[in-house]
Amino acid sequence: MARENVNDLLAFLAVARERSFTRAAAKFGVSQSALSHTIRQLETRLGVRLLTRTTRAVSPTEAGERLLEGIAPHFDEIEAQVDALNELRDKPAGTIRITASDYAISHVLWPKLKKFLPKYPDIKVEMMLDNGLTDIVTERYDAGVRMGEQLAKDMISARIGPDFRFAVVGSKSYFADHPEPETPQDLTQHSCINHRFQTSGGLWAWDFEKDGREIKIRVDGQLVLNNIFHIMDATLAGLGLAYVPEEIALPHIAKGRLKRVLESWSPYWDGFYLYYPSRRQSSPAFVTLLEALRHRD
């Protein structure tokens, strides 16, 4: 097979998997127009249409799905074999792609990575912010980060963070006009800032526990966001109550910018874990990174 044919198939594979010319072009480091031209050439050469294009989405046709299912495993195997050659190097090397939430990146991964990366210049780490529950196998990530309660049973996992709590907080200006909630049920009478999951599209229920009694509260308010730090900004601006990791709220509480309520209802949750499919176990770069991230009491 001619080299240009291989490149064209790789281009198709990227667009079909990403369902987007924009994201695929960014991965390839080419313009969208150049990538679109490549796909059109491939379709002309094969004599079939591979992709259906609309103004909002890209999806494989029946022929495209057949080609995707036929070639994807072979290219993945080639990539895996090339990555395996890194085991022959004196130093761990390779790229590791991780998906994690905004809070996990800033407070769990980054404090350790900033010490790890200078020691291993041949290891590259790509972190993608995702506050949803992404399928790391489908999206071709090497690993993901989730709280213990959210782990899939068919994944291998390792704890990378301690137990932690969430805090219900509001600004002084908010509480100047609203009474403090005394029970979780009182939150239904408050304006609360909701957090929407990117993947499922659902709103996060606020979890509480006291004396063995567990309660989930569906809150309401004017504002819905999917970034925990934007939620903090909105809370500081007095736009409502928020349910956020304790660690990012405490500095504002200490300075009097925020007031915490319902603290006795806030249980400790199982911390963050790095989870991954078993096929990544043998990569020296991955094992080295995992050991650096692993939580130690």
Short mmCIF file of N, CA and C in Angstrom, two decimals, residues 29-190:
data_model
loop_
_atom_site.label_atom_id
_atom_site.label_comp_id
_atom_site.label_asym_id
_atom_site.label_seq_id
_atom_site.Cartn_x
_atom_site.Cartn_y
_atom_site.Cartn_z
N GLY A 29 -2.36 18.23 13.46
CA GLY A 29 -1.54 19.42 13.25
C GLY A 29 -1.68 19.98 11.84
N VAL A 30 -2.87 19.82 11.24
CA VAL A 30 -3.13 20.35 9.90
C VAL A 30 -4.39 21.19 9.95
N SER A 31 -4.67 21.90 8.87
CA SER A 31 -5.88 22.71 8.82
C SER A 31 -7.09 21.83 8.54
N GLN A 32 -8.28 22.32 8.90
CA GLN A 32 -9.51 21.58 8.63
C GLN A 32 -9.73 21.39 7.14
N SER A 33 -9.40 22.42 6.37
CA SER A 33 -9.59 22.33 4.91
C SER A 33 -8.69 21.27 4.30
N ALA A 34 -7.43 21.18 4.79
CA ALA A 34 -6.52 20.17 4.28
C ALA A 34 -7.01 18.77 4.63
N LEU A 35 -7.52 18.61 5.85
CA LEU A 35 -8.02 17.31 6.27
C LEU A 35 -9.27 16.93 5.48
N SER A 36 -10.15 17.89 5.26
CA SER A 36 -11.36 17.63 4.47
C SER A 36 -11.00 17.22 3.05
N HIS A 37 -9.98 17.88 2.48
CA HIS A 37 -9.53 17.54 1.12
C HIS A 37 -9.00 16.10 1.09
N THR A 38 -8.26 15.71 2.13
CA THR A 38 -7.72 14.35 2.20
C THR A 38 -8.85 13.32 2.21
N ILE A 39 -9.88 13.58 3.00
CA ILE A 39 -11.01 12.64 3.10
C ILE A 39 -11.75 12.57 1.76
N ARG A 40 -11.93 13.70 1.10
CA ARG A 40 -12.61 13.68 -0.19
C ARG A 40 -11.82 12.86 -1.22
N GLN A 41 -10.49 13.01 -1.19
CA GLN A 41 -9.64 12.22 -2.10
C GLN A 41 -9.79 10.73 -1.83
N LEU A 42 -9.82 10.36 -0.54
CA LEU A 42 -9.96 8.96 -0.18
C LEU A 42 -11.31 8.42 -0.65
N GLU A 43 -12.37 9.19 -0.44
CA GLU A 43 -13.69 8.76 -0.87
C GLU A 43 -13.76 8.60 -2.39
N THR A 44 -13.11 9.53 -3.12
CA THR A 44 -13.09 9.44 -4.58
C THR A 44 -12.34 8.20 -5.04
N ARG A 45 -11.21 7.92 -4.39
CA ARG A 45 -10.39 6.78 -4.77
C ARG A 45 -11.13 5.46 -4.49
N LEU A 46 -11.87 5.41 -3.36
CA LEU A 46 -12.58 4.18 -3.00
C LEU A 46 -13.93 4.08 -3.70
N GLY A 47 -14.45 5.20 -4.17
CA GLY A 47 -15.72 5.19 -4.88
C GLY A 47 -16.94 5.07 -3.98
N VAL A 48 -16.77 5.36 -2.68
CA VAL A 48 -17.89 5.34 -1.74
C VAL A 48 -17.77 6.53 -0.79
N ARG A 49 -18.90 6.93 -0.26
CA ARG A 49 -18.89 8.01 0.72
C ARG A 49 -18.66 7.40 2.11
N LEU A 50 -17.71 7.93 2.83
CA LEU A 50 -17.33 7.37 4.12
C LEU A 50 -17.91 8.14 5.31
N LEU A 51 -18.14 9.43 5.11
CA LEU A 51 -18.60 10.27 6.22
C LEU A 51 -19.81 11.09 5.81
N THR A 52 -20.74 11.23 6.74
CA THR A 52 -21.87 12.13 6.55
C THR A 52 -21.57 13.42 7.30
N ARG A 53 -21.60 14.53 6.61
CA ARG A 53 -21.26 15.81 7.21
C ARG A 53 -22.49 16.68 7.33
N THR A 54 -22.69 17.27 8.51
CA THR A 54 -23.72 18.28 8.71
C THR A 54 -23.05 19.49 9.33
N THR A 55 -23.81 20.54 9.54
CA THR A 55 -23.22 21.75 10.15
C THR A 55 -22.85 21.52 11.60
N ARG A 56 -23.41 20.47 12.23
CA ARG A 56 -23.18 20.27 13.66
C ARG A 56 -22.43 19.00 14.00
N ALA A 57 -22.33 18.06 13.06
CA ALA A 57 -21.71 16.79 13.42
C ALA A 57 -21.16 16.07 12.19
N VAL A 58 -20.28 15.12 12.46
CA VAL A 58 -19.72 14.23 11.44
C VAL A 58 -19.92 12.81 11.92
N SER A 59 -20.42 11.93 11.05
CA SER A 59 -20.61 10.54 11.45
C SER A 59 -20.32 9.63 10.27
N PRO A 60 -19.83 8.42 10.52
CA PRO A 60 -19.53 7.48 9.43
C PRO A 60 -20.80 6.98 8.75
N THR A 61 -20.73 6.79 7.46
CA THR A 61 -21.80 6.12 6.73
C THR A 61 -21.70 4.62 6.99
N GLU A 62 -22.57 3.84 6.38
CA GLU A 62 -22.47 2.38 6.54
C GLU A 62 -21.12 1.88 6.05
N ALA A 63 -20.67 2.41 4.91
CA ALA A 63 -19.36 2.01 4.39
C ALA A 63 -18.25 2.49 5.33
N GLY A 64 -18.43 3.69 5.88
CA GLY A 64 -17.44 4.22 6.81
C GLY A 64 -17.33 3.39 8.06
N GLU A 65 -18.48 2.96 8.59
CA GLU A 65 -18.47 2.11 9.79
C GLU A 65 -17.75 0.80 9.51
N ARG A 66 -18.00 0.24 8.34
CA ARG A 66 -17.35 -1.03 7.98
C ARG A 66 -15.84 -0.85 7.88
N LEU A 67 -15.41 0.25 7.26
CA LEU A 67 -13.98 0.51 7.15
C LEU A 67 -13.37 0.76 8.52
N LEU A 68 -14.07 1.52 9.35
CA LEU A 68 -13.58 1.82 10.70
C LEU A 68 -13.38 0.55 11.51
N GLU A 69 -14.37 -0.33 11.49
CA GLU A 69 -14.27 -1.58 12.24
C GLU A 69 -13.17 -2.49 11.70
N GLY A 70 -12.89 -2.37 10.39
CA GLY A 70 -11.88 -3.24 9.79
C GLY A 70 -10.45 -2.80 10.03
N ILE A 71 -10.21 -1.48 9.98
CA ILE A 71 -8.83 -1.00 10.06
C ILE A 71 -8.40 -0.56 11.45
N ALA A 72 -9.35 -0.09 12.28
CA ALA A 72 -8.98 0.46 13.58
C ALA A 72 -8.17 -0.51 14.44
N PRO A 73 -8.60 -1.78 14.59
CA PRO A 73 -7.81 -2.70 15.44
C PRO A 73 -6.39 -2.89 14.94
N HIS A 74 -6.18 -2.86 13.63
CA HIS A 74 -4.84 -3.08 13.08
C HIS A 74 -3.92 -1.89 13.38
N PHE A 75 -4.45 -0.68 13.20
CA PHE A 75 -3.64 0.49 13.51
C PHE A 75 -3.36 0.59 15.02
N ASP A 76 -4.35 0.20 15.84
CA ASP A 76 -4.15 0.20 17.29
C ASP A 76 -3.05 -0.78 17.68
N GLU A 77 -3.02 -1.93 17.02
CA GLU A 77 -2.00 -2.94 17.31
C GLU A 77 -0.62 -2.44 16.90
N ILE A 78 -0.55 -1.77 15.76
CA ILE A 78 0.73 -1.20 15.32
C ILE A 78 1.22 -0.18 16.34
N GLU A 79 0.31 0.68 16.79
CA GLU A 79 0.67 1.70 17.78
C GLU A 79 1.15 1.06 19.08
N ALA A 80 0.46 0.00 19.49
CA ALA A 80 0.85 -0.69 20.72
C ALA A 80 2.23 -1.32 20.59
N GLN A 81 2.53 -1.89 19.42
CA GLN A 81 3.84 -2.51 19.20
C GLN A 81 4.96 -1.48 19.19
N VAL A 82 4.68 -0.33 18.60
CA VAL A 82 5.69 0.74 18.60
C VAL A 82 5.92 1.24 20.02
N ASP A 83 4.83 1.41 20.78
CA ASP A 83 4.97 1.84 22.17
C ASP A 83 5.76 0.83 22.99
N ALA A 84 5.59 -0.45 22.65
CA ALA A 84 6.28 -1.50 23.41
C ALA A 84 7.80 -1.42 23.26
N LEU A 85 8.26 -0.81 22.18
CA LEU A 85 9.71 -0.67 21.98
C LEU A 85 10.34 0.21 23.04
N ASN A 86 9.52 1.06 23.68
CA ASN A 86 10.04 1.91 24.74
C ASN A 86 10.59 1.09 25.90
N GLU A 87 10.14 -0.17 26.01
CA GLU A 87 10.64 -1.01 27.08
C GLU A 87 12.13 -1.32 26.91
N LEU A 88 12.63 -1.17 25.69
CA LEU A 88 14.04 -1.46 25.42
C LEU A 88 14.94 -0.27 25.71
N ARG A 89 14.33 0.88 26.00
CA ARG A 89 15.13 2.07 26.29
C ARG A 89 15.66 2.01 27.71
N ASP A 90 16.73 2.74 27.94
CA ASP A 90 17.31 2.80 29.29
C ASP A 90 16.40 3.55 30.25
N LYS A 91 15.67 4.54 29.72
CA LYS A 91 14.78 5.35 30.55
C LYS A 91 13.34 5.19 30.07
N PRO A 92 12.37 5.25 31.00
CA PRO A 92 10.96 5.18 30.60
C PRO A 92 10.63 6.33 29.64
N ALA A 93 9.85 6.03 28.62
CA ALA A 93 9.51 7.06 27.64
C ALA A 93 8.14 6.76 27.05
N GLY A 94 7.51 7.78 26.53
CA GLY A 94 6.22 7.62 25.88
C GLY A 94 5.22 8.66 26.33
N THR A 95 4.08 8.69 25.67
CA THR A 95 3.01 9.63 25.99
C THR A 95 1.89 8.91 26.72
N ILE A 96 1.42 9.51 27.80
CA ILE A 96 0.33 8.94 28.60
C ILE A 96 -0.81 9.96 28.62
N ARG A 97 -1.98 9.53 28.15
CA ARG A 97 -3.15 10.40 28.09
C ARG A 97 -4.10 10.08 29.25
N ILE A 98 -4.43 11.11 30.01
CA ILE A 98 -5.28 10.95 31.19
C ILE A 98 -6.45 11.92 31.12
N THR A 99 -7.64 11.44 31.45
CA THR A 99 -8.79 12.32 31.58
C THR A 99 -9.17 12.44 33.05
N ALA A 100 -9.45 13.66 33.49
CA ALA A 100 -9.75 13.90 34.90
C ALA A 100 -10.58 15.17 35.04
N SER A 101 -11.20 15.33 36.18
CA SER A 101 -11.99 16.52 36.46
C SER A 101 -11.08 17.71 36.75
N ASP A 102 -11.66 18.90 36.72
CA ASP A 102 -10.89 20.10 37.00
C ASP A 102 -10.26 20.06 38.39
N TYR A 103 -11.04 19.65 39.38
CA TYR A 103 -10.52 19.58 40.75
C TYR A 103 -9.42 18.53 40.88
N ALA A 104 -9.61 17.37 40.27
CA ALA A 104 -8.61 16.30 40.36
C ALA A 104 -7.30 16.73 39.71
N ILE A 105 -7.39 17.45 38.60
CA ILE A 105 -6.17 17.91 37.93
C ILE A 105 -5.41 18.89 38.80
N SER A 106 -6.11 19.88 39.34
CA SER A 106 -5.44 20.96 40.07
C SER A 106 -4.98 20.56 41.46
N HIS A 107 -5.74 19.68 42.15
CA HIS A 107 -5.42 19.39 43.54
C HIS A 107 -4.87 17.99 43.80
N VAL A 108 -4.98 17.08 42.83
CA VAL A 108 -4.47 15.73 43.03
C VAL A 108 -3.32 15.41 42.07
N LEU A 109 -3.53 15.63 40.79
CA LEU A 109 -2.51 15.29 39.80
C LEU A 109 -1.38 16.30 39.75
N TRP A 110 -1.71 17.57 39.61
CA TRP A 110 -0.67 18.57 39.36
C TRP A 110 0.37 18.67 40.48
N PRO A 111 -0.01 18.65 41.77
CA PRO A 111 1.02 18.73 42.81
C PRO A 111 2.09 17.66 42.69
N LYS A 112 1.72 16.48 42.17
CA LYS A 112 2.69 15.39 42.01
C LYS A 112 3.40 15.45 40.67
N LEU A 113 2.68 15.86 39.62
CA LEU A 113 3.27 15.91 38.29
C LEU A 113 4.35 16.97 38.17
N LYS A 114 4.20 18.07 38.86
CA LYS A 114 5.21 19.14 38.75
C LYS A 114 6.56 18.71 39.33
N LYS A 115 6.54 17.68 40.19
CA LYS A 115 7.79 17.12 40.70
C LYS A 115 8.26 15.96 39.83
N PHE A 116 7.29 15.25 39.24
CA PHE A 116 7.60 14.05 38.46
C PHE A 116 8.20 14.38 37.09
N LEU A 117 7.60 15.30 36.37
CA LEU A 117 7.99 15.56 34.98
C LEU A 117 9.45 15.95 34.80
N PRO A 118 10.01 16.83 35.63
CA PRO A 118 11.43 17.16 35.44
C PRO A 118 12.37 15.96 35.60
N LYS A 119 11.96 14.95 36.35
CA LYS A 119 12.80 13.78 36.57
C LYS A 119 12.77 12.82 35.38
N TYR A 120 11.70 12.90 34.57
CA TYR A 120 11.54 11.96 33.45
C TYR A 120 11.22 12.73 32.17
N PRO A 121 12.22 13.35 31.59
CA PRO A 121 12.00 14.20 30.41
C PRO A 121 11.50 13.46 29.18
N ASP A 122 11.62 12.13 29.16
CA ASP A 122 11.16 11.36 28.00
C ASP A 122 9.72 10.89 28.13
N ILE A 123 9.09 11.20 29.26
CA ILE A 123 7.68 10.86 29.46
C ILE A 123 6.84 12.11 29.24
N LYS A 124 5.85 11.99 28.37
CA LYS A 124 4.92 13.09 28.13
C LYS A 124 3.57 12.73 28.72
N VAL A 125 2.94 13.70 29.39
CA VAL A 125 1.64 13.48 29.99
C VAL A 125 0.65 14.47 29.38
N GLU A 126 -0.42 13.93 28.83
CA GLU A 126 -1.48 14.76 28.25
C GLU A 126 -2.71 14.62 29.14
N MET A 127 -3.09 15.72 29.79
CA MET A 127 -4.25 15.71 30.68
C MET A 127 -5.41 16.44 30.01
N MET A 128 -6.54 15.76 29.91
CA MET A 128 -7.73 16.34 29.31
C MET A 128 -8.78 16.56 30.39
N LEU A 129 -9.21 17.80 30.54
CA LEU A 129 -10.20 18.13 31.56
C LEU A 129 -11.57 17.63 31.11
N ASP A 130 -12.20 16.81 31.94
CA ASP A 130 -13.52 16.27 31.63
C ASP A 130 -14.23 15.98 32.95
N ASN A 131 -15.29 16.73 33.22
CA ASN A 131 -16.03 16.53 34.46
C ASN A 131 -17.15 15.50 34.31
N GLY A 132 -17.19 14.82 33.17
CA GLY A 132 -18.17 13.76 32.97
C GLY A 132 -17.57 12.41 33.33
N LEU A 133 -18.24 11.36 32.92
CA LEU A 133 -17.77 10.00 33.18
C LEU A 133 -17.41 9.36 31.84
N THR A 134 -16.31 9.81 31.27
CA THR A 134 -15.89 9.38 29.95
C THR A 134 -15.50 7.91 29.92
N ASP A 135 -15.82 7.23 28.82
CA ASP A 135 -15.37 5.86 28.59
C ASP A 135 -13.94 5.94 28.06
N ILE A 136 -12.97 5.61 28.90
CA ILE A 136 -11.57 5.81 28.51
C ILE A 136 -11.12 4.84 27.41
N VAL A 137 -11.78 3.69 27.30
CA VAL A 137 -11.41 2.74 26.25
C VAL A 137 -11.88 3.27 24.89
N THR A 138 -13.14 3.70 24.83
CA THR A 138 -13.69 4.22 23.58
C THR A 138 -12.95 5.48 23.13
N GLU A 139 -12.63 6.35 24.08
CA GLU A 139 -11.97 7.61 23.76
C GLU A 139 -10.45 7.48 23.69
N ARG A 140 -9.95 6.26 23.91
CA ARG A 140 -8.54 5.93 23.75
C ARG A 140 -7.63 6.70 24.72
N TYR A 141 -8.09 6.84 25.95
CA TYR A 141 -7.22 7.36 27.00
C TYR A 141 -6.47 6.19 27.63
N ASP A 142 -5.31 6.47 28.17
CA ASP A 142 -4.56 5.44 28.88
C ASP A 142 -5.11 5.22 30.28
N ALA A 143 -5.65 6.29 30.87
CA ALA A 143 -6.18 6.19 32.23
C ALA A 143 -7.15 7.34 32.48
N GLY A 144 -7.93 7.18 33.52
CA GLY A 144 -8.83 8.23 33.96
C GLY A 144 -8.73 8.38 35.46
N VAL A 145 -9.32 9.45 35.97
CA VAL A 145 -9.33 9.68 37.42
C VAL A 145 -10.77 9.86 37.86
N ARG A 146 -11.17 9.06 38.86
CA ARG A 146 -12.52 9.16 39.42
C ARG A 146 -12.48 8.93 40.92
N MET A 147 -13.56 9.37 41.59
CA MET A 147 -13.72 9.02 43.00
C MET A 147 -14.00 7.53 43.11
N GLY A 148 -13.70 6.97 44.26
CA GLY A 148 -13.84 5.54 44.46
C GLY A 148 -15.23 5.01 44.16
N GLU A 149 -16.28 5.80 44.50
CA GLU A 149 -17.66 5.35 44.30
C GLU A 149 -18.03 5.27 42.82
N GLN A 150 -17.24 5.89 41.94
CA GLN A 150 -17.59 5.98 40.52
C GLN A 150 -16.79 5.02 39.64
N LEU A 151 -15.97 4.17 40.23
CA LEU A 151 -15.10 3.31 39.45
C LEU A 151 -15.86 2.18 38.77
N ALA A 152 -15.49 1.90 37.53
CA ALA A 152 -16.06 0.76 36.81
C ALA A 152 -15.42 -0.53 37.33
N LYS A 153 -16.22 -1.59 37.43
CA LYS A 153 -15.75 -2.83 38.03
C LYS A 153 -14.72 -3.56 37.17
N ASP A 154 -14.72 -3.30 35.86
CA ASP A 154 -13.80 -4.04 34.98
C ASP A 154 -12.47 -3.33 34.79
N MET A 155 -12.19 -2.33 35.61
CA MET A 155 -10.94 -1.57 35.50
C MET A 155 -10.02 -1.87 36.66
N ILE A 156 -8.73 -1.73 36.42
CA ILE A 156 -7.73 -1.79 37.49
C ILE A 156 -7.60 -0.37 38.04
N SER A 157 -7.44 -0.24 39.34
CA SER A 157 -7.37 1.10 39.92
C SER A 157 -6.33 1.17 41.02
N ALA A 158 -5.87 2.38 41.27
CA ALA A 158 -4.91 2.64 42.34
C ALA A 158 -5.26 3.98 42.97
N ARG A 159 -5.31 4.01 44.28
CA ARG A 159 -5.66 5.26 44.97
C ARG A 159 -4.54 6.29 44.79
N ILE A 160 -4.93 7.50 44.42
CA ILE A 160 -3.93 8.57 44.24
C ILE A 160 -4.23 9.79 45.11
N GLY A 161 -5.28 9.74 45.91
CA GLY A 161 -5.61 10.87 46.77
C GLY A 161 -6.28 10.42 48.05
N PRO A 162 -6.24 11.24 49.10
CA PRO A 162 -6.86 10.89 50.38
C PRO A 162 -8.38 11.06 50.34
N ASP A 163 -9.07 10.56 51.36
CA ASP A 163 -10.49 10.84 51.50
C ASP A 163 -10.69 12.34 51.63
N PHE A 164 -11.85 12.82 51.19
CA PHE A 164 -12.11 14.26 51.30
C PHE A 164 -13.60 14.51 51.44
N ARG A 165 -13.94 15.75 51.83
CA ARG A 165 -15.34 16.11 52.03
C ARG A 165 -15.75 17.24 51.08
N PHE A 166 -17.05 17.34 50.89
CA PHE A 166 -17.61 18.48 50.19
C PHE A 166 -18.16 19.46 51.21
N ALA A 167 -18.28 20.71 50.83
CA ALA A 167 -18.79 21.74 51.72
C ALA A 167 -19.88 22.54 51.02
N VAL A 168 -20.95 22.83 51.74
CA VAL A 168 -21.98 23.75 51.25
C VAL A 168 -21.60 25.14 51.73
N VAL A 169 -21.42 26.05 50.79
CA VAL A 169 -20.95 27.39 51.14
C VAL A 169 -21.77 28.45 50.41
N GLY A 170 -21.79 29.63 51.01
CA GLY A 170 -22.42 30.80 50.40
C GLY A 170 -21.70 32.05 50.85
N SER A 171 -21.87 33.12 50.11
CA SER A 171 -21.20 34.38 50.45
C SER A 171 -21.95 35.14 51.54
N LYS A 172 -21.29 36.11 52.13
CA LYS A 172 -21.94 36.94 53.15
C LYS A 172 -23.12 37.70 52.55
N SER A 173 -22.94 38.16 51.31
CA SER A 173 -24.03 38.91 50.68
C SER A 173 -25.25 38.03 50.44
N TYR A 174 -25.02 36.75 50.13
CA TYR A 174 -26.15 35.84 49.95
C TYR A 174 -26.89 35.63 51.27
N PHE A 175 -26.14 35.37 52.34
CA PHE A 175 -26.77 35.09 53.62
C PHE A 175 -27.36 36.35 54.26
N ALA A 176 -27.01 37.53 53.76
CA ALA A 176 -27.63 38.75 54.25
C ALA A 176 -29.11 38.80 53.86
N ASP A 177 -29.46 38.09 52.78
CA ASP A 177 -30.84 38.09 52.28
C ASP A 177 -31.54 36.75 52.43
N HIS A 178 -30.82 35.73 52.91
CA HIS A 178 -31.41 34.40 53.01
C HIS A 178 -31.02 33.76 54.35
N PRO A 179 -31.92 33.02 54.98
CA PRO A 179 -31.58 32.33 56.24
C PRO A 179 -30.66 31.15 55.96
N GLU A 180 -29.87 30.79 56.94
CA GLU A 180 -29.00 29.63 56.78
C GLU A 180 -29.82 28.34 56.82
N PRO A 181 -29.55 27.40 55.92
CA PRO A 181 -30.26 26.11 55.97
C PRO A 181 -29.81 25.33 57.20
N GLU A 182 -30.77 24.71 57.88
CA GLU A 182 -30.45 23.91 59.06
C GLU A 182 -30.44 22.42 58.76
N THR A 183 -31.08 22.02 57.68
CA THR A 183 -31.09 20.62 57.25
C THR A 183 -30.91 20.60 55.74
N PRO A 184 -30.47 19.48 55.19
CA PRO A 184 -30.33 19.40 53.74
C PRO A 184 -31.63 19.71 52.99
N GLN A 185 -32.77 19.34 53.57
CA GLN A 185 -34.05 19.60 52.91
C GLN A 185 -34.31 21.09 52.73
N ASP A 186 -33.73 21.91 53.61
CA ASP A 186 -33.92 23.36 53.51
C ASP A 186 -33.32 23.93 52.23
N LEU A 187 -32.40 23.18 51.61
CA LEU A 187 -31.75 23.68 50.40
C LEU A 187 -32.73 23.85 49.25
N THR A 188 -33.84 23.15 49.30
CA THR A 188 -34.83 23.28 48.22
C THR A 188 -35.47 24.66 48.23
N GLN A 189 -35.30 25.40 49.32
CA GLN A 189 -35.84 26.76 49.41
C GLN A 189 -34.79 27.81 49.07
N HIS A 190 -33.61 27.35 48.65
CA HIS A 190 -32.50 28.27 48.35
C HIS A 190 -32.17 28.26 46.86
#
